[in-house]
Tab-separated table of C-alpha atoms and ligand atoms in Angstrom:
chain	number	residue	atom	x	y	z
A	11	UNK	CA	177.987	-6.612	71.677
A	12	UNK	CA	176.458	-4.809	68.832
A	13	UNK	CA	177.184	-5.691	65.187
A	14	UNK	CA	180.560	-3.506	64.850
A	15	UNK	CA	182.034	-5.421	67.955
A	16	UNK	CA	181.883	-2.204	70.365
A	17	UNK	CA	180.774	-3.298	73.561
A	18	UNK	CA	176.876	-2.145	74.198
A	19	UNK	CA	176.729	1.156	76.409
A	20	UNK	CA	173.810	-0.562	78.338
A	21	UNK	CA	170.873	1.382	79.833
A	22	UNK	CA	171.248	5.069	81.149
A	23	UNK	CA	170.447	6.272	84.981
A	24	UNK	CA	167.542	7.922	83.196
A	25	UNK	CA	166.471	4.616	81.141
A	26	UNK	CA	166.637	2.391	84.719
A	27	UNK	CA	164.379	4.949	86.096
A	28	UNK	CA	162.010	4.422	83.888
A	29	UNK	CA	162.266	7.285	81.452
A	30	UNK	CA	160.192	10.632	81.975
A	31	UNK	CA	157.626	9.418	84.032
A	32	UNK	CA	160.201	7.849	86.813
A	33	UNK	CA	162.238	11.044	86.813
A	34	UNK	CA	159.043	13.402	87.052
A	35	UNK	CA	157.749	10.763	90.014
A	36	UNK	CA	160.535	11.101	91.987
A	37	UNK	CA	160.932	15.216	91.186
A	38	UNK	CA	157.628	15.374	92.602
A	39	UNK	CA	158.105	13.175	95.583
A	40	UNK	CA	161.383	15.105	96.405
A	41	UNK	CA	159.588	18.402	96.342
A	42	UNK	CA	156.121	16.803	98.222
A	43	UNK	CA	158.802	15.330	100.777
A	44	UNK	CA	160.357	19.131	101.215
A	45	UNK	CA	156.703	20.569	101.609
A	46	UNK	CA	155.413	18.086	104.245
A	47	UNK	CA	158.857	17.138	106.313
A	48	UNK	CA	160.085	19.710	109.002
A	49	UNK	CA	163.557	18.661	108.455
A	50	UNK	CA	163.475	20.339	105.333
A	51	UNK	CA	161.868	23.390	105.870
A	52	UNK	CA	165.154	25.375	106.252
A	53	UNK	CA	165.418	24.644	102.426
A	54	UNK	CA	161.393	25.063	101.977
A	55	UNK	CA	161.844	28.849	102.974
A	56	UNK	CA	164.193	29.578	100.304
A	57	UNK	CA	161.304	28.614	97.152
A	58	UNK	CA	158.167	30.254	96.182
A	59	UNK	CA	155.013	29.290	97.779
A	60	UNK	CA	154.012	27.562	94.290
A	61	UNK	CA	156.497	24.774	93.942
A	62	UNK	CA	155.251	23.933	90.321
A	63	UNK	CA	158.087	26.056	88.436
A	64	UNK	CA	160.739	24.230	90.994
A	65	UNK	CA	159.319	20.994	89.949
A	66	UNK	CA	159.457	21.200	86.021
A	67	UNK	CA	162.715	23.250	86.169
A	68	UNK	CA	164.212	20.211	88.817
A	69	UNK	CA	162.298	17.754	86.463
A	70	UNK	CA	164.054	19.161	83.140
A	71	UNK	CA	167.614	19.406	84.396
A	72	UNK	CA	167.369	15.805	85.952
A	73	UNK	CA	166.132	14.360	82.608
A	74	UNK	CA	169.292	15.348	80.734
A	75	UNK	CA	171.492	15.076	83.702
A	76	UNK	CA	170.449	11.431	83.945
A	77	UNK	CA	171.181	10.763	80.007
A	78	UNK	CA	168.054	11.503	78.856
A	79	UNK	CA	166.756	14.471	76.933
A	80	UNK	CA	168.029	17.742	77.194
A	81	UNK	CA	165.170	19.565	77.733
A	82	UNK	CA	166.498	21.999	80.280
A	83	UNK	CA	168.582	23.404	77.893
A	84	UNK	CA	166.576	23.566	75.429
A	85	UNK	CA	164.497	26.261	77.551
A	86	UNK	CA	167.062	28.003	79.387
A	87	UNK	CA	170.765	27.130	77.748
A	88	UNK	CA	173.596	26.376	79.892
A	89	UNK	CA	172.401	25.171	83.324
A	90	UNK	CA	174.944	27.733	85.523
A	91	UNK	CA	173.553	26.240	88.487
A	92	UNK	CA	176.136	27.824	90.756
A	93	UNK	CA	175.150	31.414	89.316
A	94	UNK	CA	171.601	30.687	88.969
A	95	UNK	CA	171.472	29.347	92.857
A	96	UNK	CA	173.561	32.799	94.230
A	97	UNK	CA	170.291	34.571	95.349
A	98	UNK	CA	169.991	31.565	97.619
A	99	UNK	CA	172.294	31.478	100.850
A	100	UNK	CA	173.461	27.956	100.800
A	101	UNK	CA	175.892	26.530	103.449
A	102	UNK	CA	176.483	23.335	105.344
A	103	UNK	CA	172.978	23.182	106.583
A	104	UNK	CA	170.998	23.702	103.296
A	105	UNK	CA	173.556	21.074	101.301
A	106	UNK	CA	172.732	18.106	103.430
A	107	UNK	CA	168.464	19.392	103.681
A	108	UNK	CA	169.042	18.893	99.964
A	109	UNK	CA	170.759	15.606	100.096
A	110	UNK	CA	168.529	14.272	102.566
A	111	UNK	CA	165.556	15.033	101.219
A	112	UNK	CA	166.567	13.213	97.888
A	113	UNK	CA	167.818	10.285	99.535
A	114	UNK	CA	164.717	9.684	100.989
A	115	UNK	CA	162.739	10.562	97.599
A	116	UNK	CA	165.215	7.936	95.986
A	117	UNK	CA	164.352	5.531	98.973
A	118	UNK	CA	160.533	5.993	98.606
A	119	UNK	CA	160.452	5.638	94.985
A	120	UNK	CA	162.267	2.099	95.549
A	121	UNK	CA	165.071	2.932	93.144
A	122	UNK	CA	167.729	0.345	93.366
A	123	UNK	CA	170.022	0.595	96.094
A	124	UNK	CA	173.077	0.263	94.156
A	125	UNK	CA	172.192	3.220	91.590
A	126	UNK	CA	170.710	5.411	94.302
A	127	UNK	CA	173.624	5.280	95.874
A	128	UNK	CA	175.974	6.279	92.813
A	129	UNK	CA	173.369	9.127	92.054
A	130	UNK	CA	173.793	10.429	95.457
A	131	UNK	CA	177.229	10.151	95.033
A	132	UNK	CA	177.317	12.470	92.113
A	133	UNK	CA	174.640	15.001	93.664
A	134	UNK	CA	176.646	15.361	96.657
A	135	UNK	CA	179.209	16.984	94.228
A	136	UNK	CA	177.038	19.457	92.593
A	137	UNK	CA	175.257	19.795	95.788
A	138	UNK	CA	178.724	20.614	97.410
A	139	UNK	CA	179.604	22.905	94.926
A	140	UNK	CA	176.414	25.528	95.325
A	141	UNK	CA	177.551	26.494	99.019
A	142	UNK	CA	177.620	29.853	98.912
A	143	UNK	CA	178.139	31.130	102.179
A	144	UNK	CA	179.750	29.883	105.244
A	145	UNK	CA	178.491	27.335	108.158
B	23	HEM	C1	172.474	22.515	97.817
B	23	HEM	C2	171.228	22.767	98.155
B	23	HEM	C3	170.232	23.368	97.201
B	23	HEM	C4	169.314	24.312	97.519
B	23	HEM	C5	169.075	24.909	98.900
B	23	HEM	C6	168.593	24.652	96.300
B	23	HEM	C7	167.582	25.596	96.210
B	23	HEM	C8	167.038	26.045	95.041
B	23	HEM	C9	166.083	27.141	94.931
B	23	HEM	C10	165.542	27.934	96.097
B	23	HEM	C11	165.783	27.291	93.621
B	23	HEM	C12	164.807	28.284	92.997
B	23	HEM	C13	163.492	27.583	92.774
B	23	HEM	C14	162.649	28.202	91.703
B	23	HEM	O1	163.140	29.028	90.898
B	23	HEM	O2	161.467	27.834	91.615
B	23	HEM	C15	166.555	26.301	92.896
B	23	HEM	C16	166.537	26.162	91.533
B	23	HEM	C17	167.105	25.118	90.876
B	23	HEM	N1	167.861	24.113	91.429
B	23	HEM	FE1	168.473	24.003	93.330
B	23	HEM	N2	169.079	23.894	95.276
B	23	HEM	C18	170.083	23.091	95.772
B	23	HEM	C19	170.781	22.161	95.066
B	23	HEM	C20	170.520	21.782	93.773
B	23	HEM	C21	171.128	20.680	93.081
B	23	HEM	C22	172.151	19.717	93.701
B	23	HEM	C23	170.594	20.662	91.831
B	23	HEM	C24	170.852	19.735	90.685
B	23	HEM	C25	171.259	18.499	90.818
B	23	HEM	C26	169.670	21.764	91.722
B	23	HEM	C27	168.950	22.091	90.596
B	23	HEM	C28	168.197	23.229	90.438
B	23	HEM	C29	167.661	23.705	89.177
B	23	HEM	C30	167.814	23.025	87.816
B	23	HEM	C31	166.982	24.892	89.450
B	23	HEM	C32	166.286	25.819	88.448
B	23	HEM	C33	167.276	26.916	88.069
B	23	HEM	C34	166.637	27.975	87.189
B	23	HEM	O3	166.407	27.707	85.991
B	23	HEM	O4	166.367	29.063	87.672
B	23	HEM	N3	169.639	22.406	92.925
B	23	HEM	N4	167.297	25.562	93.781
């Protein structure tokens, strides 16, 4: 309890990940995991050959996302993901690539079990949501 009696909000996702540098670790292992692993190359195909935009735009969103700093907005305003993911075809197929691939980021990076599984959770949702195209 703080000194006005309301209850403490206790640490953020992005705090228990340990700030920028967690977030921008596991960014980067989620985007070295879709490079190397050819159960993710379906989702591979649809970036650039250069993943370094992919990583700091991934990297910003996540940070404010997570309850840290906004800095993806600050760059590019409202996120829009679902608009700004249209030019990709995204079904069934390219949803769980995604998930996967972050699950097993989260899992490498040793983030705790219980918070890796209520960030999944939520990323399933926005994950869900970007299907634009059937199967
Ligand atoms: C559902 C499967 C998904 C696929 C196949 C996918 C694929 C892509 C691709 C191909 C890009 C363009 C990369 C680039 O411009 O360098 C992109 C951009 C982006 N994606 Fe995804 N994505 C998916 C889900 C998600 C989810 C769940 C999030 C957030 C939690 C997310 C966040 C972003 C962001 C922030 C950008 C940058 C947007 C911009 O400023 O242009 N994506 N995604």
């Amino acid at each position: 309890m703080s000194d006005d009696d309301t209850p403490a909000a206790g640490p953020t996702p992005f705090e228990r990940l340990g700030g920028e540098p967690g977030v921008r670790a596991l960014v980067d292992r989620f985007y070295d995991l879709m490079d190397l692993e050819p159960a993710y190359a379906g989702i591979r195909a649809l970036h650039p050959a250069d993943l370094d935009g992919s990583r700091d735009k991934l990297f910003w969103f996540l940070c404010g996302w997570l309850g840290g700093p906004n800095h993806y907005i600050e760059r590019f305003g409202h996120p829009r993901l679902r608009a700004r993911h249209l030019p990709y075809a995204i079904g069934i197929a390219e949803r769980d690539q995604w998930m996967a691939c972050m699950v097993q980021a989260m899992d490498e990076q040793g983030i705790d079990n219980a918070l890796a599984q209520r960030l999944a959770e939520a990323l399933y949702g926005t994950a869900d949501w970007m299907r634009n195209k059937g199967g």
